[in-house]
PDB file of C-alpha atoms in Angstrom:
ATOM      1  CA  MET A   1       6.627 -17.813   7.425  1.00 62.00           C
ATOM      2  CA  ALA A   2       5.326 -14.996   5.251  1.00 83.00           C
ATOM      3  CA  VAL A   3       2.125 -14.151   3.445  1.00 94.00           C
ATOM      4  CA  THR A   4       2.035 -12.915  -0.120  1.00 95.00           C
ATOM      5  CA  PHE A   5      -0.911 -11.779  -2.175  1.00 97.00           C
ATOM      6  CA  GLU A   6      -1.643  -9.767  -5.278  1.00 97.00           C
ATOM      7  CA  CYS A   7      -4.376  -7.283  -6.232  1.00 97.00           C
ATOM      8  CA  THR A   8      -4.937  -6.280  -9.862  1.00 97.00           C
ATOM      9  CA  SER A   9      -6.900  -3.223 -11.005  1.00 95.00           C
ATOM     10  CA  TRP A  10      -7.723  -1.980 -14.510  1.00 94.00           C
ATOM     11  CA  THR A  11      -8.539   1.660 -15.216  1.00 95.00           C
ATOM     12  CA  THR A  12      -8.794   4.196 -18.032  1.00 94.00           C
ATOM     13  CA  ILE A  13      -6.446   6.493 -16.095  1.00 95.00           C
ATOM     14  CA  GLY A  14      -3.097   6.902 -17.851  1.00 94.00           C
ATOM     15  CA  MET A  15      -0.081   5.073 -16.473  1.00 96.00           C
ATOM     16  CA  THR A  16       1.915   8.162 -15.440  1.00 97.00           C
ATOM     17  CA  GLU A  17      -1.100   9.739 -13.726  1.00 95.00           C
ATOM     18  CA  LEU A  18      -1.902   6.530 -11.834  1.00 96.00           C
ATOM     19  CA  PHE A  19       1.762   6.068 -10.877  1.00 98.00           C
ATOM     20  CA  ASP A  20       1.737   9.550  -9.320  1.00 97.00           C
ATOM     21  CA  LEU A  21      -1.637   9.006  -7.615  1.00 96.00           C
ATOM     22  CA  SER A  22      -0.263   5.806  -6.091  1.00 97.00           C
ATOM     23  CA  ARG A  23       2.676   7.600  -4.490  1.00 97.00           C
ATOM     24  CA  SER A  24       0.625  10.608  -3.384  1.00 97.00           C
ATOM     25  CA  ILE A  25       0.572  10.971   0.394  1.00 97.00           C
ATOM     26  CA  ASP A  26      -2.648  13.000   0.130  1.00 96.00           C
ATOM     27  CA  ALA A  27      -4.467  10.407  -2.021  1.00 95.00           C
ATOM     28  CA  HIS A  28      -3.360   7.623   0.344  1.00 95.00           C
ATOM     29  CA  LYS A  29      -4.647   9.556   3.346  1.00 94.00           C
ATOM     30  CA  ASP A  30      -7.997  10.155   1.618  1.00 94.00           C
ATOM     31  CA  SER A  31      -8.305   6.474   0.691  1.00 93.00           C
ATOM     32  CA  MET A  32      -7.681   5.412   4.302  1.00 92.00           C
ATOM     33  CA  ALA A  33     -10.147   7.790   5.965  1.00 89.00           C
ATOM     34  CA  ARG A  34     -11.915   4.905   7.753  1.00 90.00           C
ATOM     35  CA  SER A  35      -8.735   4.097   9.694  1.00 92.00           C
ATOM     36  CA  ARG A  36      -7.998   7.805  10.331  1.00 93.00           C
ATOM     37  CA  GLU A  37      -4.596   7.437   8.673  1.00 94.00           C
ATOM     38  CA  GLU A  38      -2.368  10.519   8.973  1.00 96.00           C
ATOM     39  CA  ALA A  39       1.161  11.169   7.737  1.00 97.00           C
ATOM     40  CA  VAL A  40       2.989  12.365  10.872  1.00 98.00           C
ATOM     41  CA  GLY A  41       6.658  12.173   9.865  1.00 98.00           C
ATOM     42  CA  GLY A  42       8.947  12.297   6.864  1.00 98.00           C
ATOM     43  CA  VAL A  43       7.073  13.228   3.683  1.00 98.00           C
ATOM     44  CA  THR A  44       3.636  14.333   4.924  1.00 98.00           C
ATOM     45  CA  SER A  45       2.085  15.634   1.685  1.00 98.00           C
ATOM     46  CA  GLY A  46       2.625  15.583  -2.066  1.00 98.00           C
ATOM     47  CA  LEU A  47       4.489  12.829  -3.899  1.00 98.00           C
ATOM     48  CA  ILE A  48       6.944  10.546  -2.143  1.00 98.00           C
ATOM     49  CA  ALA A  49      10.156   9.740  -4.052  1.00 98.00           C
ATOM     50  CA  LEU A  50      12.967   7.190  -4.052  1.00 98.00           C
ATOM     51  CA  GLY A  51      14.770   7.015  -0.706  1.00 98.00           C
ATOM     52  CA  GLN A  52      12.167   9.063   1.142  1.00 98.00           C
ATOM     53  CA  GLU A  53      10.194   7.910   4.172  1.00 98.00           C
ATOM     54  CA  VAL A  54       6.742   8.532   5.570  1.00 98.00           C
ATOM     55  CA  THR A  55       5.483   7.690   9.051  1.00 98.00           C
ATOM     56  CA  TRP A  56       1.794   6.866   9.235  1.00 98.00           C
ATOM     57  CA  ARG A  57      -0.412   6.919  12.326  1.00 97.00           C
ATOM     58  CA  ALA A  58      -3.683   5.022  12.010  1.00 96.00           C
ATOM     59  CA  TRP A  59      -6.232   3.000  13.915  1.00 95.00           C
ATOM     60  CA  HIS A  60      -6.604  -0.692  13.035  1.00 93.00           C
ATOM     61  CA  PHE A  61      -8.450  -3.284  15.105  1.00 90.00           C
ATOM     62  CA  GLY A  62      -9.240  -0.509  17.595  1.00 91.00           C
ATOM     63  CA  LEU A  63      -5.534   0.089  18.284  1.00 93.00           C
ATOM     64  CA  PRO A  64      -3.278   3.029  17.387  1.00 96.00           C
ATOM     65  CA  ILE A  65      -0.590   1.880  14.940  1.00 96.00           C
ATOM     66  CA  ARG A  66       2.551   3.673  13.688  1.00 98.00           C
ATOM     67  CA  MET A  67       4.433   2.511  10.634  1.00 98.00           C
ATOM     68  CA  THR A  68       7.357   4.091   8.808  1.00 98.00           C
ATOM     69  CA  SER A  69       7.861   3.101   5.176  1.00 98.00           C
ATOM     70  CA  ARG A  70      10.685   3.940   2.776  1.00 98.00           C
ATOM     71  CA  ILE A  71      10.585   3.942  -1.020  1.00 98.00           C
ATOM     72  CA  THR A  72      13.394   1.476  -1.712  1.00 98.00           C
ATOM     73  CA  GLU A  73      13.039   1.049  -5.488  1.00 98.00           C
ATOM     74  CA  MET A  74      11.502   3.165  -8.227  1.00 98.00           C
ATOM     75  CA  GLN A  75      11.439   3.204 -11.998  1.00 98.00           C
ATOM     76  CA  ALA A  76       8.869   5.804 -13.010  1.00 98.00           C
ATOM     77  CA  PRO A  77       6.217   5.245 -14.247  1.00 98.00           C
ATOM     78  CA  HIS A  78       6.568   1.440 -14.217  1.00 98.00           C
ATOM     79  CA  TYR A  79       6.959   0.489 -10.561  1.00 98.00           C
ATOM     80  CA  PHE A  80       7.990   1.433  -7.059  1.00 98.00           C
ATOM     81  CA  VAL A  81       8.475  -0.466  -3.815  1.00 98.00           C
ATOM     82  CA  ASP A  82       7.715   0.665  -0.289  1.00 98.00           C
ATOM     83  CA  GLU A  83       9.045  -1.287   2.666  1.00 98.00           C
ATOM     84  CA  GLN A  84       8.453  -0.963   6.381  1.00 98.00           C
ATOM     85  CA  VAL A  85      11.510   0.304   8.258  1.00 98.00           C
ATOM     86  CA  ARG A  86       9.709   0.610  11.618  1.00 98.00           C
ATOM     87  CA  GLY A  87       6.303  -0.626  12.604  1.00 97.00           C
ATOM     88  CA  PRO A  88       4.041  -3.471  13.590  1.00 96.00           C
ATOM     89  CA  PHE A  89       5.204  -6.101  11.083  1.00 96.00           C
ATOM     90  CA  LEU A  90       8.199  -8.360  11.215  1.00 96.00           C
ATOM     91  CA  ARG A  91       8.470  -7.572   7.483  1.00 96.00           C
ATOM     92  CA  PHE A  92       6.277  -5.631   5.031  1.00 98.00           C
ATOM     93  CA  ARG A  93       7.050  -5.049   1.337  1.00 98.00           C
ATOM     94  CA  HIS A  94       4.655  -3.569  -1.229  1.00 98.00           C
ATOM     95  CA  LEU A  95       5.515  -3.629  -4.935  1.00 98.00           C
ATOM     96  CA  HIS A  96       3.334  -1.318  -7.071  1.00 98.00           C
ATOM     97  CA  GLU A  97       3.513  -2.173 -10.799  1.00 98.00           C
ATOM     98  CA  PHE A  98       1.932  -0.280 -13.710  1.00 98.00           C
ATOM     99  CA  SER A  99       1.476  -1.418 -17.314  1.00 98.00           C
ATOM    100  CA  GLU A 100      -0.028   0.520 -20.162  1.00 96.00           C
ATOM    101  CA  VAL A 101      -2.783  -1.282 -22.064  1.00 95.00           C
ATOM    102  CA  PRO A 102      -4.846   0.005 -25.022  1.00 92.00           C
ATOM    103  CA  ALA A 103      -7.746   1.157 -22.831  1.00 89.00           C
ATOM    104  CA  GLY A 104      -5.652   2.600 -19.970  1.00 93.00           C
ATOM    105  CA  THR A 105      -3.541   1.045 -17.224  1.00 96.00           C
ATOM    106  CA  VAL A 106      -3.233  -2.203 -15.304  1.00 97.00           C
ATOM    107  CA  MET A 107      -2.031  -1.723 -11.733  1.00 97.00           C
ATOM    108  CA  VAL A 108      -0.746  -4.738  -9.805  1.00 98.00           C
ATOM    109  CA  ASP A 109       0.009  -4.591  -6.082  1.00 98.00           C
ATOM    110  CA  ARG A 110       2.172  -7.403  -4.705  1.00 98.00           C
ATOM    111  CA  ILE A 111       2.268  -7.563  -0.916  1.00 98.00           C
ATOM    112  CA  ASP A 112       4.709  -9.665   1.088  1.00 97.00           C
ATOM    113  CA  PHE A 113       4.500  -9.479   4.880  1.00 97.00           C
ATOM    114  CA  ALA A 114       5.133 -11.377   8.075  1.00 96.00           C
ATOM    115  CA  ALA A 115       3.557 -10.739  11.446  1.00 95.00           C
ATOM    116  CA  PRO A 116       5.631 -10.743  14.633  1.00 94.00           C
ATOM    117  CA  PHE A 117       5.001 -12.998  17.635  1.00 91.00           C
ATOM    118  CA  GLY A 118       6.011 -16.377  16.169  1.00 91.00           C
ATOM    119  CA  LEU A 119       3.252 -18.978  16.067  1.00 91.00           C
ATOM    120  CA  LEU A 120       0.632 -16.501  17.316  1.00 91.00           C
ATOM    121  CA  GLY A 121       1.560 -14.130  14.482  1.00 92.00           C
ATOM    122  CA  ARG A 122       1.330 -16.906  11.884  1.00 91.00           C
ATOM    123  CA  VAL A 123      -2.134 -17.818  13.139  1.00 91.00           C
ATOM    124  CA  ALA A 124      -3.210 -14.149  12.943  1.00 91.00           C
ATOM    125  CA  GLU A 125      -1.844 -13.927   9.367  1.00 92.00           C
ATOM    126  CA  LYS A 126      -3.991 -16.837   8.260  1.00 89.00           C
ATOM    127  CA  LEU A 127      -7.142 -16.110  10.294  1.00 91.00           C
ATOM    128  CA  PHE A 128      -7.641 -12.423   9.552  1.00 94.00           C
ATOM    129  CA  LEU A 129      -4.591 -10.280   8.818  1.00 95.00           C
ATOM    130  CA  ALA A 130      -4.097 -11.271   5.150  1.00 95.00           C
ATOM    131  CA  ARG A 131      -7.795 -10.750   4.395  1.00 96.00           C
ATOM    132  CA  TYR A 132      -7.796  -7.404   6.223  1.00 96.00           C
ATOM    133  CA  LEU A 133      -4.730  -6.116   4.345  1.00 96.00           C
ATOM    134  CA  ARG A 134      -6.126  -7.273   0.999  1.00 97.00           C
ATOM    135  CA  LYS A 135      -9.337  -5.341   1.695  1.00 96.00           C
ATOM    136  CA  LEU A 136      -7.292  -2.221   2.592  1.00 95.00           C
ATOM    137  CA  ILE A 137      -5.401  -2.430  -0.721  1.00 96.00           C
ATOM    138  CA  GLU A 138      -8.619  -3.023  -2.686  1.00 96.00           C
ATOM    139  CA  THR A 139     -10.292  -0.045  -0.983  1.00 95.00           C
ATOM    140  CA  ARG A 140      -7.267   2.135  -1.723  1.00 95.00           C
ATOM    141  CA  ASN A 141      -7.240   1.070  -5.367  1.00 95.00           C
ATOM    142  CA  GLN A 142     -10.967   1.740  -5.763  1.00 94.00           C
ATOM    143  CA  HIS A 143     -10.390   5.219  -4.366  1.00 93.00           C
ATOM    144  CA  LEU A 144      -7.442   5.883  -6.698  1.00 93.00           C
ATOM    145  CA  THR A 145      -9.341   4.748  -9.787  1.00 92.00           C
ATOM    146  CA  ALA A 146     -12.687   6.348  -8.880  1.00 85.00           C
ATOM    147  CA  GLY A 147     -11.926   9.313 -11.173  1.00 70.00           C
ATOM    148  CA  ALA A 148     -11.537   7.074 -14.217  1.00 66.00           C
ATOM    149  CA  ARG A 149     -13.220   8.270 -17.361  1.00 52.00           C
ATOM    150  CA  ALA A 150     -16.356   6.425 -18.368  1.00 45.00           C
ATOM    151  CA  GLU A 151     -15.985   4.524 -21.647  1.00 43.00           C
TER     152      GLU A 151
END
């Protein structure tokens, strides 16, 4: 079983700028300050590109977590995909899509993940993990779009 969800954000930030902010290791780290997320392997600062990996160390649910993600698809500035190659999930895929609209950019995040541990993992997905991950993505997106110009 897997969980999928989508988060949509609208901003006055241009599509190319938002695309780059979304693949910025530094911006991601800043947006995840509450979980003390640090890039500890692979690309550890700047912009991550197709085929590159980053290993994150963070604290979630009071536990230290390590996760290595690889950019597996990219068509700048329209979309990119990061997928877990090592880490706590059975599967984790994050599609970042960007569309230009008259007033700026629409950013859509599509998350597809599965927790390990069989039935126990499926229960965790439904009880709290999906909601927790959605909140992380929403917090990240609010951080990325905080510099949007006022209309």
